[in-house]
Amino acid sequence: MTELKKLSNGFEYLEIQNDSATAKIALQGAHIFEYKRKGKDELFWLSEVSDFELGKAIRGGVPICWPAFGMNNPDLPQHGFARTSLFELVSSIEVDSDTTIVELRLTHSKESLKLWNYKFELTLKVTVSDSLNIELKTINTDEKEFKLTQALHSYFKLSDISNAVVKGLDKKPCFDALTNKNFLEDGDIVFTQEFDKVYQKVDNEIVLQDKEKTINIKSEGSSSVVIWNPWIDKCKRMSGMKNDAYKEFVCIESTNAFEDFVILKPKEEHTLKTQMCF
Ligand code: TA6
């Protein structure tokens, strides 16, 4: 069952329930902010002080960074405009009692053309079952080609950041956004300070280990991954976050970032996919 719900301030979201899981997706930014398998803990971290207001990105869940990751396009706001844009619900299909597929779409508008002068169709397809599948498809409906970078900027909920271990990036080329240095990652990743790195040539599964909980993350249409935790000082400066929120999450983002950008000629399409199992 998929229901359209509204907060007292008019902010709309979809509530999806089936026999294997529940999920919530805001129409603004097609932003998944809850996914919970039956009998399991919530997968995503959501800030207790997050905004649920038009024009402000939700802090937590899976923000969509599009058509730019970070400041990859200096003409656009950080992480692009999709996360604060209103998507329309295209369809919601109950494949069976355990699986629901929801599609939401954003197309160019007068406002978006002022920011980014290209015609496009952006569709998020979310399959809610005993795993979560997310597919972000971009179609170039313009007469000219365009370049994009993007991310499914997932915030994973943790027991504590000190218990988190990220596996699968050993020996991967990496750009440290804090030092602007490039190097090869060495071994598993643990967190003891601010962390903001972009990994390239990633074609394998990433595993997030948090005590006995194991989350497997597999991406397609992407060869880059971003790992982020703001730690103490940056967390205090972040909007929509309590001062100690950094202890509660790690971002593992399926991206097309930096050199892993996408060029789409007219009528061409690209799909960034991620599957999360736990
Ligand atoms: O993905 C990591 C990152 O680019 C960090 O540098 C940090 O800024 C984070 O995204 C959050 O960005 P936001 O615009 O949501 O505050």
XYZ file of N, CA and C and ligand atoms in Angstrom:
850
model
N 0.845 -1.200 0.000
C 0.000 0.000 0.000
C 0.885 1.258 0.000
N 0.541 2.173 -0.853
C 1.245 3.458 -0.918
C 0.234 4.565 -0.655
N 0.529 5.405 0.332
C -0.383 6.507 0.678
C 0.361 7.836 0.574
N -0.330 8.854 0.071
C 0.241 10.207 0.050
C -0.166 10.892 1.350
N 0.819 11.347 2.109
C 0.534 11.973 3.407
C 1.053 13.413 3.401
N 0.535 14.228 4.319
C 0.901 15.643 4.361
C 1.173 16.054 5.790
N 2.294 16.738 6.035
C 2.572 17.280 7.363
C 1.711 18.529 7.554
N 1.641 19.023 8.774
C 0.768 20.191 9.052
C 1.206 21.409 8.212
N 2.495 21.460 7.822
C 2.938 22.610 6.996
C 2.753 22.350 5.499
N 2.029 21.241 5.191
C 1.727 20.958 3.784
C 2.794 20.151 3.080
N 3.872 19.806 3.784
C 4.971 19.052 3.175
C 4.488 17.634 2.889
N 4.577 17.185 1.618
C 3.987 15.888 1.232
C 5.035 14.780 1.128
N 4.612 13.575 1.507
C 5.481 12.408 1.358
C 4.643 11.160 1.137
N 5.301 10.148 0.612
C 4.636 8.866 0.363
C 4.989 7.918 1.503
N 4.002 7.164 1.964
C 4.261 6.112 2.953
C 3.965 4.783 2.275
N 4.964 3.925 2.209
C 4.842 2.640 1.517
C 4.909 1.528 2.554
N 3.979 0.619 2.497
C 3.968 -0.522 3.423
C 3.688 -1.790 2.625
N 4.481 -2.852 2.862
C 4.146 -4.170 2.323
C 4.606 -5.219 3.327
N 4.529 -6.476 2.963
C 4.797 -7.521 3.957
C 6.268 -7.624 4.337
N 7.160 -7.000 3.547
C 8.581 -7.138 3.888
C 9.196 -5.851 4.442
N 8.587 -4.686 4.192
C 9.243 -3.449 4.621
C 8.295 -2.261 4.576
N 8.730 -1.165 5.213
C 8.021 0.113 5.102
C 9.046 1.152 4.665
N 8.551 2.205 4.007
C 9.447 3.268 3.566
C 8.665 4.575 3.478
N 9.402 5.698 3.569
C 8.799 7.015 3.398
C 9.656 7.793 2.408
N 8.993 8.454 1.446
C 9.691 9.202 0.408
C 9.025 10.570 0.263
N 9.789 11.638 0.457
C 9.228 12.982 0.289
C 9.122 13.304 -1.200
N 8.059 14.013 -1.607
C 7.964 14.423 -3.012
C 9.078 15.411 -3.330
N 9.427 16.253 -2.336
C 10.551 17.165 -2.550
C 11.846 16.356 -2.616
N 12.471 16.419 -3.740
C 13.755 15.740 -3.927
C 13.632 14.242 -4.096
N 12.371 13.679 -4.177
C 12.187 12.223 -4.236
C 13.094 11.618 -3.173
N 12.989 12.209 -1.985
C 13.936 11.974 -0.896
C 13.448 10.850 0.015
N 14.112 9.679 -0.085
C 13.801 8.566 0.829
C 14.334 8.962 2.207
N 13.453 8.979 3.232
C 13.943 9.341 4.553
C 13.676 8.278 5.601
N 13.042 7.158 5.163
C 12.901 6.000 6.052
C 12.837 4.728 5.201
N 13.499 3.677 5.667
C 13.340 2.337 5.093
C 13.599 1.340 6.221
N 12.627 0.509 6.448
C 12.721 -0.405 7.591
C 12.190 -1.768 7.192
N 13.062 -2.777 7.236
C 12.597 -4.138 6.956
C 11.860 -4.647 8.179
N 10.860 -5.505 7.941
C 10.100 -6.086 9.065
C 11.078 -6.751 10.027
N 10.937 -6.426 11.310
C 11.762 -7.080 12.330
C 13.191 -6.563 12.399
N 13.506 -5.542 11.582
C 14.875 -5.005 11.597
C 14.849 -3.523 11.988
N 16.021 -3.004 12.313
C 16.147 -1.592 12.685
C 16.097 -0.728 11.424
N 15.804 0.548 11.595
C 15.796 1.514 10.494
C 17.165 1.516 9.820
N 17.214 1.563 8.503
C 18.491 1.538 7.768
C 19.155 2.914 7.754
N 18.349 3.971 7.586
C 18.915 5.299 7.395
C 18.863 6.151 8.654
N 19.867 7.020 8.759
C 19.880 8.033 9.818
C 19.076 9.235 9.334
N 18.259 9.765 10.228
C 17.489 10.980 9.948
C 17.688 11.912 11.132
N 18.156 13.144 10.849
C 18.421 14.080 11.937
C 17.146 14.425 12.702
N 17.270 14.437 14.007
C 16.114 14.805 14.854
C 15.682 16.244 14.596
N 16.615 17.059 14.079
C 16.293 18.472 13.852
C 16.267 18.808 12.355
N 16.005 17.787 11.524
C 15.956 18.036 10.081
C 14.778 18.929 9.716
N 14.964 19.752 8.698
C 13.838 20.509 8.142
C 12.959 19.560 7.325
N 11.651 19.813 7.352
C 10.703 19.180 6.428
C 9.911 20.353 5.862
N 10.595 21.115 5.020
C 10.068 22.390 4.536
C 10.469 22.571 3.079
N 9.540 23.060 2.251
C 9.873 23.250 0.841
C 11.048 24.203 0.698
N 11.978 23.826 -0.150
C 13.141 24.669 -0.415
C 14.335 24.344 0.470
N 14.120 23.512 1.513
C 15.241 23.116 2.384
C 15.417 21.609 2.305
N 16.670 21.170 2.089
C 16.906 19.726 1.951
C 16.743 19.030 3.302
N 16.159 17.842 3.262
C 16.048 17.009 4.454
C 17.455 16.550 4.855
N 17.762 16.525 6.164
C 19.089 16.094 6.619
C 19.012 14.631 7.042
N 19.513 13.769 6.154
C 19.471 12.342 6.451
C 18.823 11.586 5.305
N 18.616 10.287 5.471
C 17.997 9.480 4.420
C 18.891 9.426 3.188
N 18.278 9.593 1.992
C 19.035 9.533 0.742
C 18.774 10.783 -0.107
N 19.503 11.879 0.176
C 19.357 13.049 -0.708
C 19.892 12.724 -2.101
N 19.228 13.280 -3.127
C 19.708 13.120 -4.507
C 20.501 14.367 -4.873
N 21.787 14.172 -5.123
C 22.622 15.286 -5.585
C 22.608 15.230 -7.113
N 22.048 16.250 -7.749
C 21.862 16.250 -9.223
C 21.517 17.670 -9.699
N 22.003 18.137 -10.839
C 22.915 17.526 -11.790
C 24.376 17.818 -11.468
N 24.652 18.088 -10.164
C 26.049 18.315 -9.784
C 26.300 17.719 -8.407
N 27.441 17.032 -8.255
C 27.867 16.562 -6.937
C 28.759 17.633 -6.330
N 28.482 17.967 -5.049
C 29.302 18.972 -4.373
C 29.307 20.256 -5.170
N 30.480 20.786 -5.400
C 30.590 22.007 -6.213
C 31.223 21.664 -7.548
N 30.909 20.418 -8.054
C 31.504 20.025 -9.342
C 31.086 20.990 -10.462
N 29.938 21.704 -10.240
C 29.519 22.734 -11.205
C 29.323 24.030 -10.427
N 30.324 24.943 -10.469
C 30.277 26.161 -9.644
C 29.081 27.066 -9.942
N 28.394 26.848 -11.071
C 27.227 27.689 -11.393
C 25.994 27.247 -10.612
N 26.084 26.082 -9.984
C 24.908 25.521 -9.307
C 25.097 25.515 -7.794
N 23.978 25.436 -7.044
C 24.117 25.314 -5.591
C 24.824 24.002 -5.245
N 25.406 23.925 -4.026
C 26.068 22.697 -3.572
C 25.111 21.517 -3.775
N 25.611 20.475 -4.478
C 24.844 19.255 -4.723
C 23.654 19.461 -5.654
N 23.645 20.574 -6.430
C 22.617 20.742 -7.449
C 21.280 21.178 -6.882
N 20.217 21.062 -7.713
C 18.895 21.572 -7.316
C 17.836 20.495 -7.168
N 18.127 19.255 -7.541
C 17.073 18.218 -7.501
C 16.553 17.992 -6.083
N 17.429 18.094 -5.063
C 17.016 17.742 -3.701
C 16.048 18.737 -3.092
N 15.928 19.913 -3.706
C 14.931 20.883 -3.220
C 13.860 21.154 -4.277
N 13.770 20.253 -5.242
C 12.754 20.402 -6.301
C 11.617 19.409 -6.075
N 10.399 19.802 -6.459
C 9.241 18.926 -6.256
C 9.127 17.932 -7.404
N 9.186 16.657 -7.083
C 8.990 15.586 -8.061
C 7.499 15.250 -8.099
N 7.081 14.637 -9.223
C 5.695 14.163 -9.275
C 5.700 12.647 -9.170
N 4.666 12.111 -8.521
C 4.520 10.656 -8.431
C 4.019 10.155 -9.776
N 4.762 9.265 -10.425
C 4.371 8.717 -11.737
C 3.583 7.435 -11.553
N 4.072 6.548 -10.703
C 3.361 5.284 -10.492
C 3.781 4.630 -9.185
N 2.885 3.779 -8.691
C 3.178 2.953 -7.529
C 2.553 1.592 -7.793
N 3.400 0.584 -7.939
C 2.914 -0.753 -8.325
C 3.218 -1.761 -7.228
N 2.207 -2.524 -6.818
C 2.444 -3.614 -5.846
C 2.694 -4.868 -6.665
N 3.978 -5.181 -6.870
C 4.376 -6.324 -7.707
C 3.841 -7.606 -7.086
N 4.032 -7.733 -5.755
C 3.422 -8.815 -4.973
C 3.321 -8.329 -3.531
N 2.960 -9.182 -2.604
C 2.703 -8.700 -1.234
C 3.987 -8.226 -0.549
N 5.121 -8.601 -1.120
C 6.415 -8.240 -0.511
C 7.151 -7.137 -1.253
N 6.650 -6.712 -2.404
C 7.432 -5.796 -3.245
C 6.575 -4.667 -3.824
N 7.027 -3.432 -3.588
C 6.354 -2.258 -4.134
C 7.372 -1.446 -4.942
N 6.993 -1.038 -6.156
C 7.864 -0.201 -6.995
C 7.200 1.156 -7.172
N 7.932 2.195 -6.787
C 7.411 3.567 -6.881
C 8.313 4.360 -7.821
N 7.701 5.158 -8.709
C 8.487 6.010 -9.601
C 8.074 7.468 -9.422
N 9.087 8.323 -9.280
C 8.857 9.772 -9.167
C 9.686 10.484 -10.238
N 9.155 11.603 -10.770
C 9.834 12.239 -11.899
C 9.942 13.745 -11.739
N 11.059 14.267 -12.241
C 11.292 15.715 -12.313
C 11.682 16.031 -13.748
N 11.062 17.056 -14.323
C 11.499 17.503 -15.656
C 11.860 18.978 -15.559
N 12.529 19.490 -16.593
C 12.982 20.891 -16.558
C 11.789 21.838 -16.407
N 12.090 22.977 -15.824
C 11.049 24.009 -15.616
C 11.662 25.369 -15.928
N 10.855 26.415 -15.893
C 11.382 27.776 -16.127
C 12.504 28.050 -15.108
N 12.247 27.634 -13.841
C 13.233 27.893 -12.780
C 14.524 27.105 -13.041
N 14.368 25.805 -13.390
C 15.590 24.989 -13.561
C 16.399 25.462 -14.766
N 15.699 25.923 -15.819
C 16.417 26.371 -17.026
C 17.229 27.637 -16.751
N 16.768 28.430 -15.773
C 17.534 29.630 -15.414
C 18.843 29.203 -14.725
N 18.756 28.110 -13.941
C 19.925 27.620 -13.193
C 20.841 26.784 -14.083
N 20.204 25.962 -14.912
C 20.942 24.958 -15.708
C 20.199 24.810 -17.028
N 20.732 25.401 -18.062
C 19.992 25.604 -19.312
C 19.911 24.355 -20.192
N 19.371 23.277 -19.607
C 19.196 22.027 -20.346
C 17.832 21.408 -20.058
N 17.249 20.765 -21.075
C 15.984 20.045 -20.898
C 16.293 18.596 -20.517
N 15.556 18.090 -19.553
C 15.860 16.750 -19.041
C 14.612 16.087 -18.478
N 14.752 14.790 -18.269
C 13.743 14.028 -17.547
C 14.512 13.185 -16.546
N 14.196 13.369 -15.246
C 14.911 12.662 -14.176
C 13.906 11.793 -13.429
N 14.160 10.492 -13.412
C 13.213 9.578 -12.770
C 13.900 8.772 -11.671
N 13.275 8.751 -10.498
C 13.763 7.883 -9.422
C 12.811 6.700 -9.305
N 13.386 5.492 -9.437
C 12.590 4.264 -9.299
C 13.066 3.578 -8.021
N 12.139 3.359 -7.096
C 12.487 2.774 -5.805
C 11.739 1.450 -5.640
N 12.491 0.367 -5.440
C 11.865 -0.938 -5.199
C 12.014 -1.267 -3.725
N 10.877 -1.287 -3.043
C 10.843 -1.539 -1.597
C 10.480 -2.999 -1.383
N 11.455 -3.776 -0.917
C 11.183 -5.183 -0.593
C 12.146 -5.571 0.524
N 12.600 -6.826 0.549
C 13.518 -7.183 1.647
C 14.933 -6.669 1.388
N 15.116 -6.023 0.271
C 16.290 -5.185 0.033
C 15.759 -3.896 -0.577
N 16.578 -2.853 -0.612
C 16.131 -1.575 -1.173
C 16.945 -1.315 -2.441
N 16.204 -1.139 -3.550
C 16.858 -0.844 -4.826
C 16.460 0.562 -5.253
N 17.465 1.350 -5.612
C 17.216 2.737 -6.018
C 17.863 2.955 -7.384
N 17.082 3.476 -8.342
C 17.606 3.722 -9.688
C 17.291 5.163 -10.080
N 18.333 5.932 -10.400
C 18.151 7.323 -10.794
C 18.482 7.451 -12.274
N 17.456 7.642 -13.088
C 17.641 7.682 -14.545
C 17.531 9.111 -15.067
N 18.539 9.516 -15.823
C 18.539 10.826 -16.483
C 18.395 10.630 -17.982
N 17.432 11.341 -18.587
C 17.300 11.351 -20.045
C 17.565 12.778 -20.527
N 18.426 12.921 -21.517
C 18.689 14.231 -22.104
C 17.621 14.504 -23.165
N 16.664 15.394 -22.856
C 15.577 15.703 -23.812
C 15.867 17.024 -24.520
N 17.127 17.448 -24.445
C 17.545 18.723 -25.063
C 18.123 18.446 -26.453
N 18.407 19.540 -27.206
C 19.031 19.374 -28.527
C 20.556 19.410 -28.405
N 21.056 19.748 -27.206
C 22.505 19.826 -27.033
C 22.944 18.853 -25.934
N 24.198 18.411 -25.980
C 24.654 17.449 -24.967
C 24.883 18.176 -23.651
N 24.846 17.424 -22.556
C 25.177 18.031 -21.268
C 26.013 17.078 -20.425
N 26.723 17.683 -19.437
C 27.591 16.932 -18.521
C 26.936 16.945 -17.151
N 26.946 15.794 -16.483
C 26.419 15.826 -15.120
C 27.274 15.010 -14.174
N 27.232 15.393 -12.904
C 27.750 14.574 -11.814
C 26.596 14.420 -10.843
N 26.635 13.366 -10.028
C 25.480 13.093 -9.193
C 25.833 12.148 -8.055
N 24.892 12.028 -7.106
C 25.091 11.096 -6.007
C 23.770 10.679 -5.397
N 23.737 9.425 -4.934
C 22.697 8.974 -4.000
C 23.404 9.027 -2.661
N 23.176 10.135 -1.934
C 23.999 10.565 -0.799
C 23.492 9.940 0.513
N 23.567 8.590 0.589
C 22.924 7.868 1.698
C 23.588 8.072 3.048
N 22.765 8.371 4.066
C 23.183 8.493 5.468
C 22.797 7.196 6.176
N 23.771 6.364 6.541
C 23.470 5.089 7.213
C 23.528 5.281 8.724
N 22.490 4.763 9.380
C 22.383 4.865 10.836
C 23.368 3.902 11.491
N 24.041 4.368 12.548
C 25.044 3.550 13.233
C 24.719 3.414 14.723
N 25.259 2.353 15.347
C 25.186 2.245 16.807
C 26.086 3.338 17.390
N 27.237 3.521 16.769
C 28.189 4.591 17.112
C 29.278 4.598 16.047
N 29.747 5.780 15.682
C 30.750 5.889 14.621
C 32.017 5.102 14.967
N 32.275 4.926 16.245
C 33.494 4.190 16.655
C 33.385 2.699 16.333
N 32.173 2.214 16.057
C 31.990 0.795 15.710
C 31.980 0.549 14.214
N 31.991 1.629 13.427
C 31.813 1.485 11.976
C 33.113 1.120 11.260
N 33.014 0.140 10.354
C 34.137 -0.262 9.504
C 33.613 -0.369 8.076
N 34.294 0.296 7.137
C 33.890 0.218 5.730
C 34.916 -0.620 4.977
N 34.420 -1.645 4.290
C 35.300 -2.587 3.572
C 35.013 -2.514 2.065
N 36.059 -2.791 1.293
C 35.856 -2.861 -0.155
C 36.560 -1.751 -0.923
N 37.316 -0.880 -0.200
C 37.989 0.232 -0.880
C 39.506 0.157 -0.770
N 39.979 -0.998 -0.308
C 41.421 -1.199 -0.191
C 42.091 -1.075 -1.562
N 43.194 -0.356 -1.636
C 43.985 -0.146 -2.858
C 43.253 0.684 -3.925
N 42.110 1.308 -3.588
C 41.388 2.134 -4.564
C 42.001 3.539 -4.613
N 42.092 4.137 -5.844
C 42.552 5.524 -5.928
C 41.552 6.433 -5.222
N 42.075 7.402 -4.478
C 41.203 8.206 -3.620
C 41.638 9.668 -3.612
N 40.641 10.567 -3.586
C 40.909 12.006 -3.467
C 40.389 12.459 -2.121
N 41.282 13.029 -1.316
C 40.870 13.516 0.007
C 40.428 14.971 -0.135
N 39.128 15.217 0.015
C 38.583 16.574 -0.200
C 39.028 17.540 0.895
N 39.613 17.011 1.980
C 40.056 17.875 3.073
C 41.483 18.361 2.853
N 42.294 17.518 2.190
C 43.710 17.876 1.960
C 44.006 18.105 0.483
N 42.981 17.853 -0.386
C 43.186 17.943 -1.848
C 44.310 17.041 -2.327
N 44.549 15.984 -1.589
C 45.610 15.036 -1.987
C 44.994 13.757 -2.577
N 45.709 13.149 -3.507
C 45.317 11.862 -4.087
C 46.232 10.773 -3.537
N 45.674 9.607 -3.254
C 46.503 8.489 -2.793
C 45.726 7.184 -2.974
N 46.393 6.046 -2.673
C 45.713 4.746 -2.736
C 45.266 4.384 -1.326
N 43.994 4.028 -1.143
C 43.497 3.650 0.174
C 44.222 2.386 0.636
N 44.382 2.272 1.916
C 45.111 1.114 2.470
C 44.251 0.419 3.528
N 43.664 -0.709 3.170
C 42.898 -1.518 4.121
C 41.468 -1.036 4.338
N 40.876 -1.495 5.465
C 39.507 -1.109 5.823
C 39.505 0.302 6.386
N 38.343 0.939 6.338
C 38.224 2.326 6.812
C 37.539 2.353 8.170
N 38.185 3.021 9.135
C 37.556 3.299 10.423
C 37.605 4.815 10.624
N 36.839 5.330 11.571
C 36.658 6.776 11.692
C 37.162 7.300 13.036
N 38.141 8.199 12.940
C 38.711 8.812 14.159
C 38.800 10.331 14.024
N 38.385 10.850 12.843
C 38.410 12.305 12.600
C 37.531 12.621 11.398
N 37.421 13.930 11.024
C 36.597 14.304 9.875
C 37.069 13.504 8.663
N 36.117 13.032 7.880
C 36.447 12.141 6.769
C 35.619 12.570 5.558
N 36.288 12.872 4.437
C 35.565 13.297 3.243
C 36.393 12.895 2.028
N 36.161 11.689 1.522
C 36.993 11.150 0.453
C 36.169 10.604 -0.706
N 36.732 10.768 -1.896
C 36.098 10.310 -3.132
C 36.947 9.186 -3.716
N 36.372 7.990 -3.823
C 37.093 6.822 -4.334
C 36.719 6.577 -5.793
N 37.703 6.200 -6.593
C 37.448 5.936 -8.007
C 37.743 4.475 -8.335
N 37.368 4.087 -9.530
C 37.575 2.716 -10.017
C 36.921 1.688 -9.095
N 35.799 2.017 -8.557
C 35.088 1.112 -7.649
C 34.041 0.340 -8.447
N 34.273 -0.969 -8.643
C 33.304 -1.803 -9.375
C 32.885 -2.995 -8.516
N 33.173 -2.911 -7.233
C 32.844 -4.021 -6.332
C 31.880 -3.556 -5.251
N 31.405 -4.536 -4.488
C 30.465 -4.262 -3.394
C 31.187 -3.575 -2.241
N 30.509 -2.643 -1.592
C 31.017 -2.000 -0.387
C 30.264 -2.604 0.793
N 30.983 -2.867 1.883
C 30.344 -3.446 3.064
C 30.532 -2.508 4.247
N 29.425 -2.179 4.905
C 29.482 -1.388 6.135
C 29.222 -2.341 7.292
N 30.217 -2.474 8.174
C 30.093 -3.341 9.345
C 29.897 -2.455 10.560
N 28.848 -2.721 11.330
C 28.582 -1.966 12.553
C 28.209 -2.982 13.620
N 29.190 -3.379 14.427
C 29.003 -4.491 15.374
C 28.512 -5.704 14.584
N 27.364 -6.321 14.942
C 26.930 -7.533 14.234
C 26.111 -7.199 12.988
N 25.874 -5.893 12.760
C 25.055 -5.526 11.587
C 25.967 -5.350 10.364
N 25.598 -5.971 9.244
C 26.358 -5.871 7.999
C 25.440 -5.340 6.908
N 25.853 -4.243 6.273
C 25.077 -3.673 5.172
C 25.908 -3.804 3.898
N 25.323 -4.444 2.886
C 26.010 -4.613 1.598
C 25.451 -3.613 0.599
N 26.346 -2.875 -0.034
C 25.936 -1.817 -0.959
C 26.572 -2.074 -2.323
N 25.724 -2.276 -3.317
C 26.222 -2.575 -4.668
C 25.697 -1.514 -5.621
N 26.570 -0.934 -6.416
C 26.152 0.125 -7.336
C 26.380 -0.278 -8.784
N 25.621 0.350 -9.680
C 25.814 0.187 -11.119
C 25.727 1.552 -11.774
N 26.348 1.688 -12.955
C 26.324 2.980 -13.639
C 27.211 3.998 -12.934
N 28.147 3.502 -12.149
C 29.002 4.350 -11.325
C 30.341 3.660 -11.086
N 31.427 4.401 -11.031
C 32.707 3.800 -10.631
C 33.356 4.642 -9.535
N 32.526 5.481 -8.870
C 33.043 6.285 -7.769
C 32.118 6.207 -6.560
N 32.744 6.318 -5.368
C 32.016 6.257 -4.100
C 32.562 7.360 -3.202
N 31.678 8.024 -2.475
C 32.116 9.037 -1.507
C 31.798 8.543 -0.103
N 32.775 8.700 0.780
C 32.589 8.355 2.190
C 32.757 9.638 2.997
N 31.771 9.911 3.861
C 31.801 11.180 4.594
C 31.320 11.046 6.031
N 32.054 11.695 6.933
C 31.592 11.947 8.293
C 32.161 13.294 8.720
N 31.337 14.217 9.189
C 31.788 15.598 9.487
C 32.639 15.705 10.750
N 32.589 14.704 11.617
C 33.215 14.718 12.926
C 32.820 15.947 13.749
N 33.548 16.260 14.806
C 33.088 17.197 15.853
C 32.898 18.624 15.318
N 33.945 19.234 14.815
C 33.900 20.676 14.470
C 32.944 20.960 13.325
N 33.068 20.201 12.227
C 32.188 20.472 11.073
C 30.737 20.185 11.437
N 30.522 19.168 12.281
C 29.150 18.819 12.668
C 28.478 20.015 13.346
N 29.244 20.761 14.158
C 28.686 21.931 14.860
C 28.290 23.018 13.848
N 28.925 23.029 12.678
C 28.653 24.074 11.679
C 27.591 23.642 10.666
N 27.212 22.343 10.718
C 26.291 21.834 9.712
C 24.844 22.250 9.995
N 24.081 22.591 8.960
C 22.652 22.884 9.133
C 21.887 21.578 9.347
N 20.839 21.654 10.191
C 19.968 20.491 10.371
C 20.617 19.338 11.112
N 21.623 19.624 11.927
C 22.300 18.571 12.689
C 22.563 19.015 14.114
N 22.355 18.102 15.077
C 22.732 18.384 16.460
C 24.248 18.245 16.562
N 24.834 18.843 17.595
C 26.303 18.866 17.694
C 26.948 17.487 17.715
N 26.271 16.498 18.316
C 26.923 15.176 18.404
C 26.382 14.176 17.383
N 25.699 14.715 16.383
C 25.079 13.833 15.380
C 26.112 12.996 14.631
N 27.351 13.495 14.543
C 28.378 12.774 13.767
C 28.593 11.362 14.288
N 28.216 11.124 15.565
C 28.410 9.789 16.156
C 27.409 8.775 15.594
N 26.333 9.280 14.997
C 25.170 8.426 14.705
C 25.095 7.938 13.256
N 25.997 8.447 12.361
C 25.849 8.063 10.947
C 27.178 8.099 10.203
N 27.183 7.459 9.070
C 28.240 7.603 8.083
C 27.561 7.657 6.722
N 28.065 8.531 5.853
C 27.520 8.573 4.492
C 28.377 7.704 3.579
N 27.711 6.785 2.884
C 28.362 5.981 1.847
C 27.542 6.243 0.595
N 28.153 6.972 -0.354
C 27.379 7.546 -1.457
C 27.746 6.898 -2.783
N 26.769 6.400 -3.501
C 26.980 5.896 -4.863
C 26.952 7.119 -5.770
N 28.043 7.350 -6.468
C 28.169 8.616 -7.185
C 28.656 8.458 -8.626
N 28.486 9.546 -9.378
C 29.266 9.859 -10.567
C 29.895 11.187 -10.227
N 31.072 11.142 -9.608
C 31.681 12.363 -9.072
C 33.086 12.579 -9.633
N 33.445 13.878 -9.698
C 34.779 14.247 -10.219
C 35.023 13.578 -11.565
N 36.107 12.816 -11.739
C 36.419 12.292 -13.078
C 35.419 11.228 -13.542
N 34.573 10.775 -12.677
C 33.555 9.776 -13.046
C 32.282 10.482 -13.508
N 32.443 11.603 -14.251
C 31.260 12.371 -14.696
C 30.588 11.667 -15.880
N 29.394 12.131 -16.224
C 28.604 11.543 -17.317
C 28.325 12.624 -18.364
N 28.547 12.287 -19.637
C 28.165 13.173 -20.740
C 26.997 12.510 -21.466
N 25.896 13.245 -21.627
C 24.745 12.688 -22.349
C 24.468 13.523 -23.591
N 24.478 12.864 -24.738
C 24.099 13.523 -25.998
C 22.566 13.558 -26.051
N 22.001 14.362 -26.925
C 20.541 14.415 -27.051
C 19.944 13.009 -27.188
N 18.861 12.766 -26.417
C 18.117 11.506 -26.386
C 18.828 10.389 -25.638
N 20.076 10.606 -25.231
C 20.786 9.552 -24.493
C 20.310 9.532 -23.031
N 20.514 8.377 -22.368
C 20.124 8.268 -20.956
C 21.197 7.540 -20.150
N 21.173 7.774 -18.869
C 22.109 7.113 -17.957
C 21.374 6.786 -16.670
N 21.667 5.602 -16.103
C 21.029 5.231 -14.833
C 22.071 4.898 -13.774
N 21.974 5.594 -12.641
C 22.807 5.324 -11.466
C 21.967 4.458 -10.538
N 22.485 3.264 -10.206
C 21.713 2.331 -9.381
C 22.466 1.991 -8.106
N 21.719 1.728 -7.047
C 22.332 1.188 -5.844
C 21.361 0.225 -5.183
N 21.928 -0.878 -4.688
C 21.111 -1.857 -3.986
C 21.686 -2.011 -2.585
N 20.812 -1.987 -1.599
C 21.255 -2.096 -0.200
C 20.570 -3.298 0.435
N 21.391 -4.203 0.943
C 20.855 -5.395 1.612
C 21.431 -5.457 3.017
N 20.563 -5.889 3.981
C 21.113 -6.084 5.331
C 20.243 -7.031 6.100
O 29.246 14.127 0.259
C 30.073 14.754 1.158
C 29.789 16.239 1.140
O 30.046 16.783 -0.107
C 30.570 16.915 2.277
O 31.629 17.684 1.782
C 29.534 17.726 3.025
O 29.444 19.013 2.617
C 28.278 16.901 2.747
O 28.393 16.495 1.427
C 26.961 17.540 3.074
O 26.656 18.549 2.178
P 25.312 19.422 2.414
O 25.252 20.355 1.232
O 24.162 18.441 2.430
O 25.437 20.130 3.706
